[in-house]
Coordinates of N, CA, C and O in Angstrom, one line a residue:
M1 N 63.1 -104.7 -84.1 CA 62.6 -104.3 -82.8 C 61.7 -105.4 -82.4 O 60.7 -105.7 -83.0
N2 N 62.0 -106.0 -81.3 CA 61.2 -107.1 -80.8 C 60.4 -106.6 -79.6 O 60.9 -106.2 -78.6
V3 N 59.1 -106.6 -79.8 CA 58.2 -106.1 -78.8 C 57.6 -107.4 -78.1 O 57.0 -108.2 -78.7
T4 N 57.9 -107.4 -76.8 CA 57.3 -108.5 -76.1 C 56.2 -108.0 -75.2 O 56.3 -106.9 -74.7
S5 N 55.1 -108.7 -75.2 CA 54.0 -108.2 -74.4 C 54.1 -108.8 -73.0 O 54.4 -110.0 -72.9
A6 N 53.8 -108.0 -72.1 CA 53.8 -108.5 -70.7 C 52.5 -109.3 -70.5 O 51.5 -109.1 -71.2
P7 N 52.6 -110.3 -69.7 CA 51.4 -111.1 -69.4 C 50.3 -110.2 -68.8 O 50.6 -109.2 -68.1
P8 N 49.1 -110.5 -69.2 CA 48.0 -109.6 -68.7 C 47.9 -109.7 -67.1 O 48.1 -110.7 -66.5
A9 N 47.7 -108.5 -66.6 CA 47.6 -108.5 -65.1 C 46.2 -109.1 -64.7 O 45.2 -108.9 -65.4
T10 N 46.3 -109.9 -63.7 CA 45.0 -110.5 -63.3 C 44.4 -109.6 -62.2 O 45.0 -109.0 -61.4
A11 N 43.1 -109.5 -62.4 CA 42.3 -108.6 -61.5 C 42.1 -109.4 -60.2 O 41.9 -110.6 -60.2
P12 N 42.1 -108.7 -59.1 CA 41.9 -109.4 -57.8 C 40.5 -109.9 -57.8 O 39.6 -109.4 -58.4
A13 N 40.3 -111.0 -57.1 CA 39.0 -111.6 -57.0 C 38.1 -110.6 -56.2 O 38.5 -109.9 -55.3
A14 N 36.8 -110.6 -56.6 CA 35.9 -109.7 -55.9 C 35.7 -110.2 -54.5 O 35.4 -111.4 -54.3
V15 N 35.8 -109.3 -53.6 CA 35.7 -109.6 -52.2 C 34.5 -108.8 -51.7 O 34.4 -107.6 -51.9
P16 N 33.5 -109.5 -51.1 CA 32.3 -108.7 -50.7 C 32.7 -107.8 -49.5 O 33.5 -108.1 -48.7
A17 N 32.1 -106.6 -49.6 CA 32.3 -105.6 -48.5 C 31.7 -106.2 -47.2 O 30.7 -106.9 -47.3
L18 N 32.2 -105.8 -46.1 CA 31.7 -106.3 -44.8 C 30.3 -105.8 -44.5 O 29.6 -106.5 -43.9
D19 N 30.0 -104.7 -45.1 CA 28.6 -104.1 -44.8 C 27.7 -104.4 -45.9 O 26.6 -103.9 -46.0
A20 N 28.1 -105.3 -46.9 CA 27.2 -105.6 -48.0 C 26.0 -106.4 -47.4 O 26.1 -107.2 -46.5
P21 N 24.9 -106.2 -48.0 CA 23.7 -107.0 -47.6 C 23.8 -108.5 -47.9 O 24.5 -108.9 -48.8
A22 N 23.2 -109.3 -47.1 CA 23.2 -110.7 -47.3 C 22.5 -111.1 -48.6 O 21.6 -110.4 -49.1
P23 N 23.0 -112.1 -49.3 CA 22.4 -112.4 -50.6 C 21.0 -112.9 -50.4 O 20.6 -113.5 -49.4
A24 N 20.1 -112.6 -51.3 CA 18.7 -113.1 -51.3 C 18.7 -114.6 -51.4 O 19.5 -115.2 -52.0
G25 N 17.7 -115.2 -50.8 CA 17.5 -116.6 -50.8 C 18.2 -117.2 -49.6 O 18.7 -116.5 -48.7
G26 N 18.4 -118.5 -49.7 CA 19.0 -119.2 -48.6 C 18.1 -119.7 -47.5 O 16.8 -119.5 -47.7
P27 N 18.6 -120.3 -46.5 CA 17.8 -121.0 -45.5 C 16.8 -120.1 -44.8 O 15.7 -120.5 -44.5
V28 N 17.2 -118.8 -44.5 CA 16.3 -117.9 -43.7 C 15.1 -117.6 -44.5 O 13.9 -117.6 -44.0
T29 N 15.2 -117.2 -45.8 CA 14.1 -116.8 -46.6 C 13.2 -118.0 -46.9 O 12.0 -117.9 -46.9
R30 N 13.8 -119.2 -47.1 CA 13.0 -120.4 -47.3 C 12.2 -120.7 -46.1 O 11.0 -121.1 -46.2
Y31 N 12.8 -120.6 -44.9 CA 12.0 -120.9 -43.7 C 10.9 -119.9 -43.5 O 9.8 -120.2 -43.1
A32 N 11.2 -118.6 -43.8 CA 10.2 -117.6 -43.6 C 9.0 -117.8 -44.5 O 7.9 -117.6 -44.1
R33 N 9.3 -118.2 -45.8 CA 8.2 -118.5 -46.7 C 7.3 -119.6 -46.2 O 6.1 -119.6 -46.3
G34 N 8.0 -120.7 -45.7 CA 7.2 -121.8 -45.2 C 6.4 -121.5 -44.0 O 5.2 -121.8 -43.9
A35 N 7.0 -120.7 -43.1 CA 6.3 -120.2 -41.9 C 5.1 -119.3 -42.3 O 4.0 -119.4 -41.7
G36 N 5.3 -118.4 -43.2 CA 4.3 -117.5 -43.7 C 3.1 -118.3 -44.3 O 1.9 -118.0 -44.0
V37 N 3.4 -119.3 -45.1 CA 2.4 -120.1 -45.7 C 1.6 -120.9 -44.6 O 0.4 -120.9 -44.6
L38 N 2.3 -121.4 -43.6 CA 1.6 -122.2 -42.6 C 0.7 -121.3 -41.8 O -0.4 -121.7 -41.5
V39 N 1.2 -120.1 -41.3 CA 0.4 -119.2 -40.5 C -0.8 -118.7 -41.3 O -1.9 -118.7 -40.8
T40 N -0.6 -118.4 -42.6 CA -1.7 -117.9 -43.4 C -2.7 -119.0 -43.6 O -4.0 -118.8 -43.5
A41 N -2.3 -120.2 -43.8 CA -3.2 -121.4 -44.0 C -4.0 -121.6 -42.7 O -5.2 -121.9 -42.8
L42 N -3.4 -121.5 -41.6 CA -4.2 -121.7 -40.3 C -5.3 -120.6 -40.2 O -6.4 -120.9 -39.7
G43 N -4.9 -119.4 -40.6 CA -5.9 -118.3 -40.5 C -7.1 -118.5 -41.5 O -8.2 -118.3 -41.1
V44 N -6.7 -119.0 -42.7 CA -7.8 -119.2 -43.7 C -8.7 -120.4 -43.2 O -9.9 -120.3 -43.3
L45 N -8.1 -121.4 -42.7 CA -8.8 -122.6 -42.2 C -9.7 -122.2 -41.0 O -10.8 -122.7 -40.9
G46 N -9.3 -121.2 -40.2 CA -10.1 -120.7 -39.1 C -11.4 -120.0 -39.6 O -12.3 -119.7 -38.8
A47 N -11.4 -119.6 -40.8 CA -12.6 -118.9 -41.4 C -13.4 -119.8 -42.3 O -14.4 -119.3 -42.9
L48 N -13.0 -121.0 -42.5 CA -13.8 -121.9 -43.4 C -14.8 -122.8 -42.7 O -14.4 -123.4 -41.6
P49 N -16.0 -122.8 -43.1 CA -17.0 -123.6 -42.4 C -16.6 -125.1 -42.3 O -16.9 -125.7 -41.3
G50 N -16.0 -125.7 -43.3 CA -15.7 -127.1 -43.2 C -14.6 -127.5 -42.1 O -14.7 -128.5 -41.4
A51 N -13.7 -126.6 -41.9 CA -12.6 -126.8 -40.9 C -13.0 -126.3 -39.6 O -12.4 -126.7 -38.6
T52 N -14.0 -125.4 -39.5 CA -14.4 -124.8 -38.3 C -15.8 -125.4 -37.9 O -16.8 -125.2 -38.6
S53 N -15.9 -126.0 -36.7 CA -17.2 -126.5 -36.3 C -17.9 -125.4 -35.6 O -17.3 -124.5 -35.1
N54 N -19.3 -125.5 -35.6 CA -20.1 -124.5 -35.0 C -19.9 -123.2 -35.6 O -19.8 -122.1 -34.9
Y55 N -19.7 -123.2 -36.9 CA -19.4 -122.0 -37.7 C -20.4 -120.8 -37.5 O -20.0 -119.7 -37.5
G56 N -21.6 -121.2 -37.3 CA -22.7 -120.2 -37.2 C -22.5 -119.4 -35.9 O -23.1 -118.3 -35.8
A57 N -21.8 -119.9 -34.9 CA -21.6 -119.2 -33.6 C -20.3 -118.4 -33.6 O -20.0 -117.8 -32.6
M58 N -19.7 -118.2 -34.8 CA -18.5 -117.4 -34.8 C -18.8 -115.9 -34.8 O -19.7 -115.5 -35.5
G59 N -18.2 -115.3 -33.8 CA -18.4 -113.8 -33.7 C -17.2 -113.1 -34.0 O -16.1 -113.6 -34.4
L60 N -17.3 -111.8 -33.9 CA -16.1 -110.9 -34.2 C -15.0 -111.1 -33.2 O -13.8 -111.3 -33.5
F61 N -15.4 -111.1 -31.9 CA -14.4 -111.4 -30.8 C -14.8 -112.6 -30.0 O -14.0 -113.6 -30.0
R62 N -15.9 -112.6 -29.4 CA -16.4 -113.8 -28.7 C -16.9 -114.8 -29.7 O -17.6 -114.5 -30.6
S63 N -16.7 -116.1 -29.3 CA -17.1 -117.1 -30.3 C -17.2 -118.5 -29.7 O -16.5 -118.8 -28.7
D64 N -18.1 -119.3 -30.2 CA -18.2 -120.7 -29.8 C -17.8 -121.6 -31.0 O -18.0 -122.8 -30.9
A65 N -17.1 -121.0 -32.0 CA -16.7 -121.8 -33.1 C -15.3 -122.4 -32.8 O -14.5 -121.8 -32.0
H66 N -15.0 -123.6 -33.3 CA -13.7 -124.2 -33.0 C -13.1 -124.8 -34.3 O -13.7 -125.5 -35.1
L67 N -11.8 -124.4 -34.5 CA -11.0 -124.9 -35.6 C -10.7 -126.4 -35.3 O -10.2 -126.7 -34.2
F68 N -11.1 -127.2 -36.2 CA -10.9 -128.7 -36.1 C -11.6 -129.2 -34.9 O -11.3 -130.3 -34.3
G69 N -12.6 -128.5 -34.4 CA -13.4 -128.9 -33.2 C -12.6 -128.8 -31.9 O -13.1 -129.3 -30.9
L70 N -11.5 -128.2 -31.9 CA -10.6 -128.2 -30.8 C -10.2 -126.8 -30.3 O -10.2 -126.4 -29.1
F71 N -9.8 -125.9 -31.3 CA -9.2 -124.6 -30.9 C -10.3 -123.5 -31.1 O -10.8 -123.4 -32.2
T72 N -10.6 -122.8 -30.1 CA -11.6 -121.7 -30.2 C -11.1 -120.7 -31.2 O -9.9 -120.3 -31.1
T73 N -11.9 -120.2 -32.1 CA -11.5 -119.2 -33.1 C -12.6 -118.2 -33.3 O -13.8 -118.4 -32.9
S74 N -12.3 -117.1 -33.8 CA -13.2 -116.0 -34.1 C -12.8 -115.3 -35.4 O -11.7 -115.6 -35.9
A75 N -13.6 -114.4 -35.9 CA -13.3 -113.7 -37.1 C -12.0 -112.9 -36.9 O -11.2 -112.8 -37.8
T76 N -11.9 -112.3 -35.7 CA -10.7 -111.5 -35.4 C -9.4 -112.3 -35.4 O -8.4 -112.0 -36.0
S77 N -9.5 -113.5 -34.7 CA -8.3 -114.3 -34.6 C -7.9 -114.9 -35.9 O -6.7 -114.9 -36.3
A78 N -8.9 -115.3 -36.7 CA -8.6 -115.8 -38.1 C -7.9 -114.7 -38.9 O -7.0 -114.9 -39.7
S79 N -8.5 -113.5 -38.8 CA -7.9 -112.4 -39.6 C -6.5 -112.0 -39.2 O -5.7 -111.7 -40.0
L80 N -6.3 -112.1 -37.9 CA -4.9 -111.8 -37.4 C -3.9 -112.8 -37.9 O -2.8 -112.5 -38.2
Q81 N -4.3 -114.1 -37.9 CA -3.5 -115.2 -38.4 C -3.1 -114.9 -39.8 O -1.9 -115.0 -40.2
V82 N -4.1 -114.6 -40.7 CA -3.8 -114.3 -42.1 C -2.9 -113.1 -42.2 O -1.9 -113.1 -43.0
L83 N -3.1 -112.0 -41.4 CA -2.3 -110.8 -41.5 C -0.9 -111.1 -41.1 O 0.1 -110.7 -41.8
F84 N -0.7 -111.9 -40.0 CA 0.7 -112.3 -39.6 C 1.4 -113.1 -40.7 O 2.5 -112.9 -41.1
G85 N 0.7 -114.1 -41.3 CA 1.3 -114.9 -42.3 C 1.6 -114.1 -43.6 O 2.7 -114.3 -44.1
L86 N 0.7 -113.2 -44.0 CA 1.0 -112.4 -45.2 C 2.2 -111.4 -44.9 O 2.9 -111.1 -45.8
T87 N 2.3 -110.9 -43.7 CA 3.4 -110.0 -43.3 C 4.7 -110.8 -43.4 O 5.7 -110.2 -44.0
V88 N 4.8 -112.0 -42.9 CA 6.0 -112.8 -43.0 C 6.3 -113.0 -44.5 O 7.5 -112.9 -44.9
L89 N 5.3 -113.4 -45.3 CA 5.6 -113.6 -46.7 C 6.1 -112.3 -47.4 O 6.9 -112.4 -48.3
A90 N 5.5 -111.2 -47.0 CA 5.9 -109.9 -47.7 C 7.3 -109.5 -47.4 O 8.0 -108.9 -48.2
F91 N 7.8 -109.9 -46.2 CA 9.2 -109.6 -45.8 C 10.2 -110.7 -46.1 O 11.3 -110.6 -45.6
S92 N 9.8 -111.7 -46.8 CA 10.7 -112.9 -46.9 C 11.6 -112.8 -48.1 O 12.4 -113.7 -48.4
G93 N 11.7 -111.6 -48.7 CA 12.7 -111.4 -49.8 C 14.1 -111.2 -49.3 O 15.1 -111.5 -49.9
S94 N 14.2 -110.5 -48.1 CA 15.5 -110.2 -47.6 C 15.7 -111.1 -46.3 O 14.9 -111.2 -45.5
P95 N 16.9 -111.8 -46.2 CA 17.1 -112.6 -45.0 C 16.9 -111.9 -43.7 O 16.3 -112.5 -42.8
R96 N 17.5 -110.7 -43.6 CA 17.3 -110.0 -42.3 C 15.9 -109.7 -42.0 O 15.4 -109.8 -40.9
Q97 N 15.2 -109.1 -43.0 CA 13.8 -108.8 -42.8 C 12.9 -110.0 -42.5 O 12.0 -110.0 -41.7
A98 N 13.2 -111.1 -43.2 CA 12.5 -112.3 -43.0 C 12.7 -112.8 -41.6 O 11.7 -113.3 -41.0
H99 N 13.9 -112.8 -41.2 CA 14.2 -113.3 -39.8 C 13.5 -112.4 -38.8 O 12.9 -113.0 -37.8
K100 N 13.5 -111.1 -38.9 CA 12.8 -110.2 -38.0 C 11.3 -110.5 -38.0 O 10.6 -110.5 -37.0
A101 N 10.7 -110.7 -39.2 CA 9.3 -110.9 -39.3 C 8.9 -112.2 -38.6 O 7.8 -112.2 -37.9
V102 N 9.6 -113.2 -38.8 CA 9.3 -114.5 -38.1 C 9.5 -114.4 -36.6 O 8.6 -114.9 -35.9
C103 N 10.5 -113.7 -36.2 CA 10.7 -113.5 -34.7 C 9.6 -112.7 -34.1 O 9.2 -113.0 -33.0
W104 N 9.2 -111.7 -34.8 CA 8.1 -110.9 -34.2 C 6.8 -111.6 -34.2 O 6.0 -111.5 -33.2
T105 N 6.6 -112.5 -35.2 CA 5.4 -113.3 -35.2 C 5.4 -114.3 -34.1 O 4.4 -114.6 -33.4
A106 N 6.6 -114.9 -33.9 CA 6.8 -115.9 -32.8 C 6.5 -115.2 -31.4 O 5.8 -115.8 -30.6
L107 N 7.0 -114.0 -31.3 CA 6.7 -113.2 -30.0 C 5.2 -113.0 -29.9 O 4.7 -113.1 -28.7
A108 N 4.6 -112.6 -30.9 CA 3.1 -112.4 -30.8 C 2.4 -113.7 -30.4 O 1.5 -113.6 -29.6
Y109 N 2.8 -114.8 -30.9 CA 2.2 -116.1 -30.5 C 2.4 -116.4 -29.0 O 1.6 -116.8 -28.3
L110 N 3.7 -116.1 -28.6 CA 4.0 -116.4 -27.2 C 3.2 -115.4 -26.3 O 2.7 -115.9 -25.2
V111 N 3.1 -114.2 -26.6 CA 2.3 -113.2 -25.8 C 0.8 -113.7 -25.8 O 0.1 -113.6 -24.8
A112 N 0.3 -114.2 -27.0 CA -1.1 -114.7 -27.0 C -1.3 -115.9 -26.1 O -2.3 -116.0 -25.4
A113 N -0.3 -116.7 -26.0 CA -0.3 -117.9 -25.1 C -0.4 -117.5 -23.7 O -1.2 -118.0 -22.9
V114 N 0.5 -116.6 -23.3 CA 0.5 -116.1 -21.9 C -0.8 -115.3 -21.6 O -1.4 -115.6 -20.5
A115 N -1.2 -114.4 -22.4 CA -2.4 -113.7 -22.2 C -3.6 -114.6 -22.2 O -4.5 -114.4 -21.3
G116 N -3.7 -115.5 -23.1 CA -4.8 -116.5 -23.1 C -4.8 -117.3 -21.9 O -5.9 -117.6 -21.4
A117 N -3.7 -117.7 -21.4 CA -3.7 -118.5 -20.1 C -4.3 -117.7 -19.0 O -5.0 -118.2 -18.2
G118 N -3.9 -116.4 -18.9 CA -4.5 -115.6 -17.9 C -6.0 -115.4 -18.0 O -6.7 -115.4 -17.1
L119 N -6.5 -115.3 -19.3 CA -7.9 -115.1 -19.5 C -8.7 -116.3 -19.2 O -9.8 -116.3 -18.7
V120 N -8.1 -117.5 -19.6 CA -8.8 -118.8 -19.3 C -9.0 -118.9 -17.8 O -10.1 -119.3 -17.4
V121 N -8.0 -118.6 -17.1 CA -8.0 -118.8 -15.6 C -8.8 -117.8 -14.9 O -9.6 -118.1 -14.0
N122 N -8.7 -116.5 -15.3 CA -9.2 -115.4 -14.5 C -10.5 -114.8 -15.1 O -11.0 -113.9 -14.4
S123 N -11.0 -115.1 -16.2 CA -12.1 -114.4 -16.8 C -13.3 -115.4 -17.1 O -13.1 -116.3 -17.9
P124 N -14.4 -115.1 -16.5 CA -15.5 -116.0 -16.9 C -16.1 -115.8 -18.3 O -16.7 -116.6 -18.9
S125 N -15.9 -114.6 -18.8 CA -16.4 -114.2 -20.2 C -15.3 -113.4 -20.9 O -15.4 -112.2 -20.9
P126 N -14.2 -114.1 -21.4 CA -13.2 -113.3 -22.0 C -13.6 -112.6 -23.3 O -14.5 -113.0 -24.0
V127 N -12.9 -111.5 -23.6 CA -13.2 -110.7 -24.8 C -12.6 -111.5 -26.0 O -13.2 -111.5 -27.1
L128 N -11.5 -112.2 -25.8 CA -10.9 -113.0 -26.9 C -11.3 -114.4 -26.8 O -11.5 -114.9 -25.6
P129 N -11.5 -115.1 -27.9 CA -11.8 -116.5 -27.8 C -10.6 -117.4 -27.4 O -9.7 -117.6 -28.2
V130 N -10.5 -117.8 -26.2 CA -9.4 -118.6 -25.7 C -9.9 -119.9 -25.1 O -11.0 -119.9 -24.5
N131 N -9.1 -120.9 -25.2 CA -9.3 -122.1 -24.5 C -7.9 -122.7 -24.3 O -6.9 -122.3 -24.8
V132 N -7.9 -123.8 -23.5 CA -6.6 -124.4 -23.1 C -5.9 -124.9 -24.4 O -4.7 -124.7 -24.5
A133 N -6.6 -125.6 -25.2 CA -6.0 -126.1 -26.5 C -5.4 -125.0 -27.3 O -4.3 -125.1 -27.9
G134 N -6.1 -123.9 -27.4 CA -5.6 -122.7 -28.2 C -4.4 -122.1 -27.6 O -3.5 -121.7 -28.3
N135 N -4.3 -122.1 -26.3 CA -3.1 -121.6 -25.6 C -1.9 -122.5 -25.9 O -0.8 -122.0 -26.1
W136 N -2.1 -123.8 -25.9 CA -1.1 -124.7 -26.2 C -0.6 -124.6 -27.6 O 0.6 -124.6 -28.0
L137 N -1.6 -124.4 -28.5 CA -1.3 -124.1 -29.9 C -0.4 -122.9 -30.1 O 0.6 -122.9 -30.8
H138 N -0.8 -121.8 -29.5 CA -0.1 -120.5 -29.6 C 1.3 -120.7 -29.0 O 2.3 -120.2 -29.6
L139 N 1.4 -121.4 -27.8 CA 2.8 -121.6 -27.2 C 3.6 -122.5 -28.2 O 4.8 -122.1 -28.4
G140 N 3.1 -123.5 -28.7 CA 3.8 -124.4 -29.6 C 4.2 -123.7 -30.9 O 5.4 -123.8 -31.3
L141 N 3.3 -122.9 -31.5 CA 3.7 -122.2 -32.7 C 4.8 -121.1 -32.4 O 5.7 -121.0 -33.2
G142 N 4.6 -120.4 -31.3 CA 5.6 -119.4 -31.0 C 7.0 -120.0 -30.8 O 8.0 -119.5 -31.3
L143 N 7.0 -121.1 -30.0 CA 8.3 -121.7 -29.8 C 8.9 -122.3 -31.1 O 10.1 -122.2 -31.3
A144 N 8.1 -123.0 -31.9 CA 8.5 -123.6 -33.1 C 9.1 -122.5 -34.1 O 10.1 -122.7 -34.7
L145 N 8.3 -121.4 -34.2 CA 8.8 -120.3 -35.1 C 10.1 -119.7 -34.6 O 11.0 -119.5 -35.4
A146 N 10.3 -119.5 -33.3 CA 11.5 -118.9 -32.7 C 12.7 -119.9 -32.9 O 13.8 -119.4 -33.4
V147 N 12.5 -121.1 -32.6 CA 13.6 -122.1 -32.7 C 13.9 -122.3 -34.2 O 15.1 -122.4 -34.5
G148 N 12.9 -122.4 -35.0 CA 13.2 -122.5 -36.5 C 13.9 -121.4 -37.1 O 14.8 -121.5 -37.9
A149 N 13.6 -120.2 -36.6 CA 14.2 -119.0 -37.1 C 15.7 -119.0 -36.7 O 16.6 -118.6 -37.5
A150 N 16.0 -119.3 -35.5 CA 17.4 -119.4 -35.0 C 18.2 -120.5 -35.8 O 19.3 -120.2 -36.2
A151 N 17.6 -121.6 -36.0 CA 18.2 -122.7 -36.8 C 18.5 -122.3 -38.2 O 19.5 -122.5 -38.8
A152 N 17.5 -121.6 -38.8 CA 17.6 -121.2 -40.2 C 18.7 -120.1 -40.3 O 19.5 -120.1 -41.3
R153 N 18.8 -119.3 -39.3 CA 19.9 -118.2 -39.3 C 21.3 -118.9 -39.2 O 22.2 -118.5 -39.9
R154 N 21.4 -119.9 -38.3 CA 22.7 -120.6 -38.2 C 23.0 -121.3 -39.5 O 24.2 -121.2 -40.0
R155 N 22.1 -122.0 -40.2 CA 22.3 -122.6 -41.5 C 22.7 -121.6 -42.5 O 23.6 -121.8 -43.4
H156 N 22.0 -120.4 -42.5 CA 22.3 -119.4 -43.5 C 23.8 -118.9 -43.4 O 24.5 -118.8 -44.4
V157 N 24.2 -118.7 -42.1 CA 25.6 -118.2 -41.9 C 26.6 -119.3 -42.3 O 27.6 -119.0 -42.9
A158 N 26.3 -120.5 -42.0 CA 27.2 -121.6 -42.3 C 27.3 -121.8 -43.8 O 28.4 -122.1 -44.3
E159 N 26.2 -121.7 -44.6 CA 26.2 -121.9 -46.0 C 26.7 -120.7 -46.8 O 27.5 -120.9 -47.7
L160 N 26.3 -119.5 -46.4 CA 26.6 -118.3 -47.2 C 27.7 -117.4 -46.5 O 28.2 -116.5 -47.2
G161 N 27.9 -117.6 -45.2 CA 29.0 -116.9 -44.6 C 28.6 -115.5 -44.2 O 29.5 -114.7 -43.7
V162 N 27.4 -115.0 -44.5 CA 27.1 -113.7 -44.2 C 25.6 -113.7 -43.8 O 24.8 -114.5 -44.3
F163 N 25.2 -112.7 -43.0 CA 23.8 -112.6 -42.6 C 23.5 -111.1 -42.5 O 24.2 -110.3 -42.0

């Protein structure tokens, strides 16, 4: 009796489900981590006496202190920067959450730029510490974060095929 064995059946290659979550890591999470570190660092610098001139005049809301001698800062604005940066870092584990966190942070900066421009022009004594240089900084950061998040998402899809 000659028993021949059939060749082993090959298992089909694993195909990811369409609703499977995007893999961790990749361009979006790397970008979010970098953005989170940058925003956190700016907030910490805004609270350091060496980086902030006229540090003794820093108030909770109103302030005559200036980051790098240029951007008006206060204890509240420095704290918000740190909070935004740490939030982005906290959500940078998942590509989708990281992208959302960076986009919301970008939107907050853009709103701050528009609101600050209105306060600089229309208020002789604003509640928030704003100046023209700070408004440009907020506008630039908001646009850079938004454009960077979109580019990172495109790279993520191109490299990994899923988002």
